[in-house]
Amino acid sequence: MQRRDEERLILVTNDDGYGAKGLRAAIEVARRFGRVVAVAPAEMQSGMSQAITMFNPLYLKRVSEEEWGELYAFTGTPVDCVKMAFDYLLRDRRVDLVISGVNHGSNSAVNVLYSGTMGAAIEGSFYGCPAVGLSLADHRPDADFAAAVHYGEQIVRAVLDGQIERPLCLNVNVPQGEPREIRGIRVCRQNRGFWREEFFRHEDPHGRTYFWLSGSFVNHEPEATDTDEWALAHGYVSVVPVQVDLTDYARMTALRRALSTE
Amino acid sequence: MQRRDEERLILVTNDDGYGAKGLRAAIEVARRFGRVVAVAPAEMQSGMSQAITMFNPLYLKRVSEEEWGELYAFTGTPVDCVKMAFDYLLRDRRVDLVISGVNHGSNSAVNVLYSGTMGAAIEGSFYGCPAVGLSLADHRPDADFAAAVHYGEQIVRAVLDGQIERPLCLNVNVPQGEPREIRGIRVCRQNRGFWREEFFRHEDPHGRTYFWLSGSFVNHEPEATDTDEWALAHGYVSVVPVQVDLTDYARMTALRRALSTE
């Protein structure tokens, strides 16, 4: 069923916080399709994954009312923001779409697991509407989001056209560069590979040793051409459809043999 | 390849913090199979999912050296603890197994995504050794972990026997009750269902409105008998093999038709 743009309600969130340039880019995409309610973290929440705040009170602040809709800052995680929107702020309204991002930095491969942007997108899809996580392969606070807006709009339009079965959650990554430099959209699978970390070890001004996490991604299949890493590295926008059943079905028979005691 | 117990090195972590009774239960299991290094969060990290700390320094403290090994408290998330162990503390040593838990509270169904216990177990499996997340369906700080220790040992023994292909990550949930009341082990798939939240809304002593997240799990398939929820509810220990490719392969053809521009 198609709805007229002015009737649609679109939730926007992110993990970089309500003041991030990328949030404005996501709102820029969203407002082309309907009214926008943006509920974003009050502080930077990068790397927060699907985390929820169970043991702290959370504060909500309406930051502004603008021509496209409303912006709220919430003191929780990205997932908390989505829950706040669906289970409180917009409880009696139908939400047509969730856009999470645009993240400053890519969320391809296993980063889908660590990313607060994708945590929020996945959470959004739990509420029965399609959810699109948008990330740009540029960490800079002043990154140019023109290509993310261009391709974000194209992808959201296809999603809202209703040609694709629900539930639907997409992990979209946009390479650096102007829209005309990008080679198109590739539907991919999640690349295999993990992070190997390095802990920077220093002393704080009080003489206490501290550690600071850093690291680099190890691509376990650099030759594979059907992955999101490959697409991004070769100038394509990558789109990975995401589902949340982590069951390793291929293992069940062997495990039953080794473990079951029924 | 089987290794003698005294040669084995086992990493233990959790999300309830280094002082939790459940961590002692996990150490109780681990020490039966080798030397133990426990690196657990300095503070409660429930619901922290696969979160990592990117923008804060982290502090490590050796809490104690005991007959079974060493206990460290780390100021990061459960995943930070695993990274600290593999990428710093134990960098030059071979780790044979990761045990995460025993969590105070179950982590069946979609809770595998929110759980810090399972976040740490999944992270452990990225380092090439088997990882077992153990959770007990009892939130109380003084819960009785006898059954979790009993079945944890049985499962870890099977895992270390090497009959099951690697990489391997298991989400193990133990129902409440004494070992003899439990009906056995069932290898299951992850139950489908999501949380619906309720935000408690109150005023703090300064007159500011705050929200506190609560909620309840909605089981989308209460009749299915092959899920972890069913097993737990019927007195079995549930074991779900976990993998981390979130790609929704069933969607790729339709998505390519709707989106690809190559």
Coordinates of C-alpha atoms in Angstrom, one line a residue:
Chain A
M1 CA 0.0 0.0 0.0
Q2 CA 1.4 3.4 -1.0
R3 CA 0.8 6.4 1.2
R4 CA 1.0 10.0 0.2
D5 CA 4.1 11.7 1.3
E6 CA 2.4 14.2 3.6
E7 CA 0.8 11.4 5.5
R8 CA 4.0 9.5 6.2
L9 CA 5.8 9.6 9.5
I10 CA 9.5 8.9 9.5
L11 CA 11.7 8.3 12.6
V12 CA 15.3 9.4 12.2
T13 CA 18.1 8.6 14.7
N14 CA 21.8 8.0 14.7
D15 CA 24.7 7.2 17.0
D16 CA 26.9 10.3 16.6
G17 CA 24.5 12.4 18.5
Y18 CA 21.8 15.0 17.8
G19 CA 24.3 17.7 16.7
A20 CA 26.1 15.6 14.1
K21 CA 26.1 16.7 10.5
G22 CA 25.2 13.2 9.4
L23 CA 21.9 13.4 11.3
R24 CA 21.0 16.5 9.2
A25 CA 21.8 14.5 6.1
A26 CA 19.4 11.7 7.2
I27 CA 16.7 14.3 7.9
E28 CA 17.4 15.7 4.5
V29 CA 16.5 12.3 3.0
A30 CA 13.6 11.7 5.3
R31 CA 11.8 15.0 4.8
R32 CA 11.4 14.2 1.1
F33 CA 9.1 11.4 2.1
G34 CA 7.1 12.7 5.0
R35 CA 7.0 14.3 8.4
V36 CA 10.1 13.7 10.5
V37 CA 10.6 13.0 14.1
A38 CA 14.3 12.8 15.0
V39 CA 15.2 11.3 18.4
A40 CA 19.0 11.1 18.6
P41 CA 21.4 10.5 21.5
A42 CA 22.3 13.5 23.6
E43 CA 26.0 12.4 23.4
M44 CA 28.2 10.5 21.0
Q45 CA 27.3 6.8 21.1
S46 CA 29.6 5.3 18.5
G47 CA 30.3 1.6 18.9
M48 CA 27.3 1.1 21.2
S49 CA 25.9 -1.8 19.2
Q50 CA 22.4 -2.9 20.3
A51 CA 23.1 -1.7 23.9
I52 CA 20.1 -0.7 26.1
T53 CA 20.1 1.3 29.3
M54 CA 18.6 -0.8 32.0
F55 CA 20.0 0.7 35.2
N56 CA 19.9 4.4 34.7
P57 CA 17.2 7.0 34.3
L58 CA 17.1 8.7 30.9
Y59 CA 16.2 12.3 30.1
L60 CA 14.4 13.5 27.0
K61 CA 14.7 17.1 25.6
R62 CA 12.9 18.6 22.7
V63 CA 15.7 20.5 20.9
S64 CA 13.7 22.2 18.2
E65 CA 10.6 22.3 16.0
E66 CA 11.5 22.9 12.4
E67 CA 9.6 23.0 9.1
W68 CA 10.3 19.3 8.5
G69 CA 9.3 18.1 12.0
E70 CA 10.8 17.8 15.5
L71 CA 14.2 17.1 16.9
Y72 CA 14.7 15.4 20.3
A73 CA 17.8 14.6 22.3
F74 CA 17.7 11.6 24.6
T75 CA 20.4 10.7 27.1
G76 CA 20.4 6.9 26.2
T77 CA 21.9 4.7 23.5
P78 CA 20.7 4.6 19.9
V79 CA 18.5 1.7 20.7
D80 CA 17.0 3.5 23.7
C81 CA 16.2 6.4 21.3
V82 CA 14.2 4.0 19.0
K83 CA 12.4 2.5 22.0
M84 CA 11.6 6.0 23.3
A85 CA 10.1 6.9 20.0
F86 CA 8.0 3.8 19.4
D87 CA 7.0 3.0 22.9
Y88 CA 6.4 6.5 24.2
L89 CA 6.6 9.6 21.9
L90 CA 4.9 8.0 18.9
R91 CA 3.1 5.3 20.7
D92 CA -0.3 6.0 19.1
R93 CA 0.9 6.8 15.6
R94 CA 2.0 4.7 12.7
V95 CA 5.6 5.0 11.8
D96 CA 6.3 4.3 8.2
L97 CA 10.1 4.1 8.2
V98 CA 13.2 4.4 10.3
I99 CA 16.4 6.0 9.0
S100 CA 19.5 5.7 11.2
G101 CA 22.5 7.7 10.4
V102 CA 24.0 9.1 8.3
N103 CA 27.0 7.6 10.2
H104 CA 30.3 9.4 10.1
G105 CA 32.3 6.3 9.1
S106 CA 31.4 3.0 7.3
N107 CA 29.6 0.1 9.0
S108 CA 30.4 -2.7 6.5
A109 CA 31.3 -6.3 7.4
V110 CA 31.3 -7.3 11.1
N111 CA 30.9 -3.6 12.0
V112 CA 27.2 -4.2 11.7
L113 CA 27.5 -5.9 15.1
Y114 CA 29.4 -3.0 16.9
S115 CA 27.6 -0.1 15.2
G116 CA 25.1 2.0 17.2
T117 CA 23.8 3.2 13.8
M118 CA 22.9 -0.4 12.8
G119 CA 21.8 -1.3 16.4
A120 CA 19.2 1.4 16.0
A121 CA 18.2 0.4 12.5
I122 CA 17.8 -3.3 13.6
E123 CA 15.7 -2.2 16.6
G124 CA 13.5 -0.1 14.3
S125 CA 12.8 -3.1 12.1
F126 CA 11.5 -4.9 15.2
Y127 CA 8.6 -2.5 15.3
G128 CA 7.3 -3.7 11.9
C129 CA 8.3 -0.8 9.7
P130 CA 11.2 -0.9 7.2
A131 CA 14.5 0.4 8.6
V132 CA 17.5 1.8 6.7
G133 CA 20.9 2.3 8.3
L134 CA 23.0 4.8 6.3
S135 CA 26.8 5.2 6.7
L136 CA 29.3 7.2 4.8
A137 CA 32.9 6.0 4.6
D138 CA 34.2 9.3 6.0
H139 CA 34.8 9.8 9.7
R140 CA 35.3 13.6 9.5
P141 CA 32.8 15.8 11.4
D142 CA 32.5 18.0 8.3
A143 CA 32.3 15.1 5.7
D144 CA 30.4 15.8 2.5
F145 CA 27.1 13.9 2.7
A146 CA 25.8 14.7 -0.8
A147 CA 26.3 11.2 -2.1
A148 CA 24.7 9.7 1.0
V149 CA 21.7 11.9 0.5
H150 CA 21.5 11.1 -3.2
Y151 CA 21.7 7.4 -2.8
G152 CA 19.8 7.4 0.5
E153 CA 16.8 9.0 -1.3
Q154 CA 17.0 6.4 -4.1
I155 CA 17.0 3.5 -1.7
V156 CA 14.3 4.9 0.6
R157 CA 12.1 5.5 -2.5
A158 CA 12.5 1.8 -3.5
V159 CA 11.8 0.7 0.1
L160 CA 8.6 2.8 0.4
D161 CA 7.4 1.7 -3.0
G162 CA 6.5 -1.5 -1.2
Q163 CA 8.0 -3.8 -3.8
I164 CA 10.2 -5.4 -1.2
E165 CA 8.7 -7.8 1.4
R166 CA 8.7 -6.8 5.1
P167 CA 10.2 -6.9 7.6
L168 CA 13.1 -5.2 6.0
C169 CA 16.4 -3.8 7.5
L170 CA 19.1 -2.6 5.2
N171 CA 22.8 -1.8 6.0
V172 CA 23.7 0.8 3.4
N173 CA 27.3 2.1 3.1
V174 CA 28.3 4.9 0.8
P175 CA 31.9 5.4 -0.4
Q176 CA 33.6 8.7 -0.2
G177 CA 33.3 11.0 -3.2
E178 CA 30.8 13.1 -5.1
P179 CA 27.6 11.4 -6.4
R180 CA 28.8 11.3 -10.0
E181 CA 32.0 9.5 -8.9
I182 CA 30.0 6.6 -7.4
R183 CA 29.5 3.6 -9.7
G184 CA 26.1 2.6 -8.5
I185 CA 24.4 0.3 -6.0
R186 CA 25.4 -3.2 -5.2
V187 CA 23.3 -5.6 -3.1
C188 CA 25.9 -7.6 -1.2
R189 CA 26.5 -10.0 1.6
Q190 CA 28.3 -9.2 4.8
N191 CA 32.1 -9.5 4.4
R192 CA 33.8 -12.0 6.7
G193 CA 36.6 -10.6 8.9
F194 CA 37.3 -9.3 12.3
W195 CA 39.1 -6.5 14.1
R196 CA 42.5 -7.0 15.7
E197 CA 43.0 -4.4 18.3
E198 CA 45.9 -2.5 19.7
F199 CA 45.7 -0.9 23.1
F200 CA 47.6 2.3 23.4
R201 CA 49.1 2.4 26.9
H202 CA 49.8 5.7 28.6
E203 CA 49.9 7.4 31.9
D204 CA 47.3 9.9 32.9
P205 CA 48.3 13.1 34.7
H206 CA 47.8 11.3 38.0
G207 CA 50.3 8.6 37.2
R208 CA 47.7 5.9 36.6
T209 CA 48.1 3.6 33.5
Y210 CA 45.3 3.8 31.1
F211 CA 44.5 1.9 27.9
W212 CA 42.9 3.3 24.7
L213 CA 41.3 1.0 22.2
S214 CA 42.4 1.2 18.6
G215 CA 42.7 -1.4 15.9
S216 CA 42.4 -2.4 12.3
F217 CA 40.0 -4.6 10.3
V218 CA 41.3 -7.9 9.0
N219 CA 39.4 -8.9 5.8
H220 CA 39.2 -12.7 5.7
E221 CA 38.1 -12.7 2.1
P222 CA 39.6 -9.8 0.2
E223 CA 39.1 -11.7 -3.2
A224 CA 35.4 -12.1 -2.8
T225 CA 33.5 -9.8 -5.1
D226 CA 30.0 -10.2 -3.6
T227 CA 30.7 -8.6 -0.3
D228 CA 30.0 -5.1 1.1
E229 CA 33.8 -4.5 1.7
W230 CA 34.5 -5.2 -2.0
A231 CA 31.7 -2.9 -3.2
L232 CA 32.8 0.0 -1.0
A233 CA 36.4 -0.4 -2.0
H234 CA 35.4 -0.4 -5.6
G235 CA 33.3 2.7 -5.5
Y236 CA 29.8 1.2 -5.1
V237 CA 27.1 1.9 -2.6
S238 CA 26.7 -1.4 -0.7
V239 CA 23.3 -2.6 0.5
V240 CA 23.2 -5.7 2.8
P241 CA 19.8 -7.0 3.9
V242 CA 20.0 -7.7 7.6
Q243 CA 18.2 -10.4 9.7
V244 CA 18.7 -11.2 13.4
D245 CA 18.4 -15.0 13.7
L246 CA 22.0 -15.8 14.8
T247 CA 21.3 -19.5 14.9
D248 CA 24.1 -21.4 13.2
Y249 CA 21.7 -24.0 11.6
A250 CA 24.6 -25.8 9.9
R251 CA 25.9 -26.8 13.3
M252 CA 22.8 -28.2 14.8
T253 CA 23.1 -31.8 13.8
A254 CA 26.7 -32.2 15.0
L255 CA 25.9 -30.3 18.2
R256 CA 22.8 -32.5 18.9
R257 CA 25.1 -35.6 18.5
A258 CA 27.7 -34.1 20.9
L259 CA 25.4 -32.5 23.5
S260 CA 21.7 -33.5 23.6
T261 CA 20.7 -35.6 26.6
E262 CA 17.0 -35.8 26.0
Chain B
M1 CA 43.7 -32.2 19.3
Q2 CA 43.2 -32.7 23.0
R3 CA 45.4 -30.9 25.5
R4 CA 46.0 -31.8 29.1
D5 CA 44.0 -29.8 31.5
E6 CA 47.0 -28.2 33.2
E7 CA 48.2 -26.8 29.9
R8 CA 44.9 -25.2 29.0
L9 CA 44.3 -21.5 29.4
I10 CA 40.7 -20.3 29.8
L11 CA 39.4 -16.8 29.7
V12 CA 36.4 -16.0 31.8
T13 CA 34.4 -12.8 31.6
N14 CA 30.8 -11.6 32.2
D15 CA 28.6 -8.5 32.1
D16 CA 27.4 -8.3 35.7
G17 CA 30.9 -7.2 36.9
Y18 CA 33.8 -8.8 38.6
G19 CA 32.1 -9.1 42.0
A20 CA 29.1 -11.0 40.7
K21 CA 28.3 -14.5 42.1
G22 CA 27.8 -15.7 38.5
L23 CA 31.4 -14.9 37.6
R24 CA 32.5 -17.2 40.5
A25 CA 30.3 -19.9 39.0
A26 CA 31.9 -19.5 35.6
I27 CA 35.4 -19.7 37.2
E28 CA 34.2 -22.8 39.0
V29 CA 33.5 -24.4 35.7
A30 CA 36.6 -23.1 34.0
R31 CA 39.1 -24.2 36.7
R32 CA 38.1 -27.8 36.1
F33 CA 39.7 -27.6 32.7
G34 CA 42.8 -25.4 33.1
R35 CA 44.3 -22.2 34.3
V36 CA 41.9 -19.3 34.5
V37 CA 42.3 -15.7 33.7
A38 CA 39.2 -13.7 34.5
V39 CA 38.8 -10.2 33.0
A40 CA 35.5 -8.8 34.0
P41 CA 33.9 -5.3 33.9
A42 CA 34.6 -3.1 36.9
E43 CA 30.9 -2.1 36.9
M44 CA 27.6 -3.7 35.9
Q45 CA 27.4 -3.9 32.1
S46 CA 24.0 -5.6 31.6
G47 CA 22.4 -4.9 28.2
M48 CA 25.7 -3.7 26.7
S49 CA 25.4 -6.0 23.7
Q50 CA 28.6 -6.0 21.5
A51 CA 29.4 -2.4 22.5
I52 CA 33.0 -1.2 22.5
T53 CA 34.6 1.8 24.1
M54 CA 36.1 4.0 21.4
F55 CA 36.3 7.4 23.0
N56 CA 37.3 6.9 26.6
P57 CA 40.5 5.7 28.3
L58 CA 40.1 2.4 30.2
Y59 CA 41.7 1.2 33.4
L60 CA 42.8 -2.3 34.3
K61 CA 43.2 -3.5 37.9
R62 CA 44.5 -6.9 39.0
V63 CA 42.0 -7.7 41.8
S64 CA 43.5 -11.0 43.1
E65 CA 45.7 -14.0 42.3
E66 CA 44.0 -17.2 43.5
E67 CA 44.8 -20.9 43.3
W68 CA 42.9 -21.2 40.0
G69 CA 44.5 -18.1 38.4
E70 CA 44.0 -14.4 38.2
L71 CA 41.1 -11.9 38.4
Y72 CA 41.2 -8.5 36.7
A73 CA 38.6 -5.7 36.7
F74 CA 38.5 -3.6 33.6
T75 CA 36.6 -0.3 33.3
G76 CA 35.2 -1.1 29.8
T77 CA 32.3 -3.2 28.3
P78 CA 32.3 -7.0 28.2
V79 CA 33.7 -6.9 24.7
D80 CA 36.4 -4.5 25.8
C81 CA 37.3 -7.1 28.5
V82 CA 37.7 -9.8 25.8
K83 CA 39.8 -7.5 23.6
M84 CA 42.0 -6.5 26.6
A85 CA 42.6 -10.2 27.3
F86 CA 43.4 -11.3 23.8
D87 CA 45.1 -8.2 22.4
Y88 CA 47.1 -7.2 25.5
L89 CA 47.2 -9.4 28.6
L90 CA 47.4 -12.8 26.9
R91 CA 48.7 -11.6 23.6
D92 CA 51.5 -14.1 23.4
R93 CA 49.6 -17.1 24.8
R94 CA 47.2 -19.5 23.3
V95 CA 43.7 -19.3 24.8
D96 CA 41.8 -22.5 24.6
L97 CA 38.3 -21.4 25.5
V98 CA 36.2 -18.4 26.5
I99 CA 33.5 -18.7 29.1
S100 CA 31.2 -15.7 29.5
G101 CA 28.8 -15.5 32.5
V102 CA 27.2 -17.1 34.3
N103 CA 24.7 -14.3 33.7
H104 CA 22.1 -13.5 36.3
G105 CA 19.1 -13.8 34.0
S106 CA 18.4 -15.7 30.8
N107 CA 19.6 -14.6 27.4
S108 CA 17.4 -16.7 25.2
A109 CA 15.7 -15.5 21.9
V110 CA 16.5 -12.0 20.7
N111 CA 18.3 -11.2 24.0
V112 CA 21.4 -12.7 22.4
L113 CA 21.6 -9.3 20.6
Y114 CA 21.3 -7.1 23.7
S115 CA 23.2 -9.3 26.1
G116 CA 26.7 -8.2 27.2
T117 CA 27.3 -11.8 28.2
M118 CA 26.7 -13.0 24.7
G119 CA 28.5 -9.9 23.2
A120 CA 31.6 -11.1 25.0
A121 CA 31.1 -14.7 24.0
I122 CA 30.7 -13.8 20.3
E123 CA 33.8 -11.5 20.5
G124 CA 35.7 -14.4 22.1
S125 CA 34.8 -16.7 19.2
F126 CA 36.4 -14.1 16.8
Y127 CA 39.8 -15.0 18.3
G128 CA 39.6 -18.5 17.0
C129 CA 38.8 -20.4 20.2
P130 CA 35.5 -21.9 21.2
A131 CA 33.3 -19.6 23.3
V132 CA 30.5 -20.5 25.6
G133 CA 28.0 -17.9 27.0
L134 CA 26.3 -19.2 30.2
S135 CA 23.1 -17.7 31.6
L136 CA 20.9 -18.7 34.4
A137 CA 17.2 -17.8 34.3
D138 CA 17.4 -16.2 37.8
H139 CA 18.2 -12.5 38.1
R140 CA 18.8 -12.6 41.9
P141 CA 22.3 -11.6 43.1
D142 CA 22.3 -14.7 45.3
A143 CA 20.9 -17.1 42.7
D144 CA 21.8 -20.7 43.1
F145 CA 24.3 -21.5 40.3
A146 CA 24.7 -25.3 41.0
A147 CA 22.8 -26.3 37.9
A148 CA 24.6 -23.8 35.7
V149 CA 28.0 -25.2 37.0
H150 CA 26.8 -28.8 36.5
Y151 CA 25.6 -28.3 32.9
G152 CA 28.3 -25.8 32.1
E153 CA 30.9 -28.4 32.9
Q154 CA 29.2 -31.0 30.8
I155 CA 28.9 -28.6 27.8
V156 CA 32.5 -27.3 28.1
R157 CA 33.8 -30.9 28.3
A158 CA 32.1 -31.7 25.0
V159 CA 33.4 -28.5 23.4
L160 CA 37.0 -29.2 24.5
D161 CA 36.7 -32.8 23.4
G162 CA 37.1 -31.3 19.9
Q163 CA 34.3 -33.3 18.4
I164 CA 32.6 -30.1 17.3
E165 CA 34.0 -28.1 14.4
R166 CA 35.4 -24.6 15.0
P167 CA 34.7 -21.7 15.1
L168 CA 32.1 -22.3 17.8
C169 CA 30.0 -20.0 19.9
L170 CA 27.2 -21.3 22.1
N171 CA 24.4 -19.5 23.8
V172 CA 23.6 -21.7 26.8
N173 CA 20.6 -20.9 29.1
V174 CA 19.9 -22.9 32.2
P175 CA 16.5 -22.9 33.9
Q176 CA 15.9 -22.2 37.5
G177 CA 16.1 -25.2 39.8
E178 CA 18.4 -27.8 41.2
P179 CA 20.4 -30.0 38.8
R180 CA 18.2 -33.0 39.4
E181 CA 15.1 -31.0 38.5
I182 CA 16.4 -30.2 35.0
R183 CA 15.3 -32.5 32.2
G184 CA 18.5 -32.4 30.1
I185 CA 20.1 -30.4 27.3
R186 CA 18.3 -29.4 24.1
V187 CA 20.1 -28.0 21.0
C188 CA 17.7 -25.3 19.8
R189 CA 17.2 -22.4 17.4
Q190 CA 16.8 -18.8 18.5
N191 CA 13.1 -18.1 19.3
R192 CA 11.5 -15.3 17.3
G193 CA 10.0 -12.4 19.2
F194 CA 10.8 -8.9 20.4
W195 CA 10.6 -6.7 23.5
R196 CA 7.8 -4.2 23.9
E197 CA 8.9 -1.6 26.3
E198 CA 7.3 0.6 28.8
F199 CA 8.9 3.7 30.0
F200 CA 8.3 4.6 33.7
R201 CA 8.0 8.3 33.8
H202 CA 8.8 10.1 37.1
E203 CA 10.2 13.3 38.4
D204 CA 13.6 13.4 40.0
P205 CA 14.3 15.4 43.2
H206 CA 15.1 18.4 41.1
G207 CA 11.8 18.4 39.3
R208 CA 13.1 17.1 36.0
T209 CA 11.2 14.3 34.2
Y210 CA 13.1 11.1 33.7
F211 CA 12.3 7.8 32.0
W212 CA 13.3 4.4 33.1
L213 CA 13.2 1.5 30.6
S214 CA 11.2 -1.6 31.4
G215 CA 9.4 -4.1 29.2
S216 CA 8.3 -7.6 28.5
F217 CA 9.2 -10.1 25.9
V218 CA 6.6 -11.0 23.2
N219 CA 7.1 -14.5 22.0
H220 CA 6.1 -14.6 18.3
E221 CA 6.0 -18.4 18.2
P222 CA 5.0 -19.8 21.6
E223 CA 3.9 -23.1 20.0
A224 CA 7.2 -23.9 18.4
T225 CA 9.0 -26.7 20.3
D226 CA 12.4 -26.3 18.7
T227 CA 13.3 -22.9 20.2
D228 CA 15.4 -21.9 23.2
E229 CA 12.4 -20.2 24.8
W230 CA 10.4 -23.5 24.7
A231 CA 13.3 -25.5 26.1
L232 CA 13.8 -23.1 29.0
A233 CA 10.1 -22.9 29.8
H234 CA 9.9 -26.7 29.8
G235 CA 12.8 -27.3 32.2
Y236 CA 15.6 -28.0 29.7
V237 CA 19.0 -26.4 29.3
S238 CA 18.9 -24.7 25.9
V239 CA 22.0 -24.6 23.6
V240 CA 21.9 -22.4 20.5
P241 CA 24.9 -22.4 18.2
V242 CA 25.6 -18.7 17.2
Q243 CA 27.0 -17.3 14.0
V244 CA 27.4 -13.6 13.1
D245 CA 26.6 -13.3 9.4
L246 CA 23.5 -11.2 9.6
T247 CA 23.0 -11.2 5.8
D248 CA 19.4 -12.0 4.9
Y249 CA 20.2 -14.2 2.0
A250 CA 16.6 -14.9 1.2
R251 CA 16.1 -11.3 0.3
M252 CA 18.9 -10.7 -2.0
T253 CA 17.3 -11.6 -5.3
A254 CA 14.3 -9.3 -4.7
L255 CA 16.5 -6.6 -3.5
R256 CA 18.8 -6.8 -6.5
R257 CA 15.7 -6.4 -8.7
A258 CA 14.5 -3.4 -6.7
L259 CA 17.8 -1.6 -6.1
S260 CA 20.8 -2.6 -8.2
T261 CA 22.0 0.0 -10.6
E262 CA 25.1 -1.8 -11.9

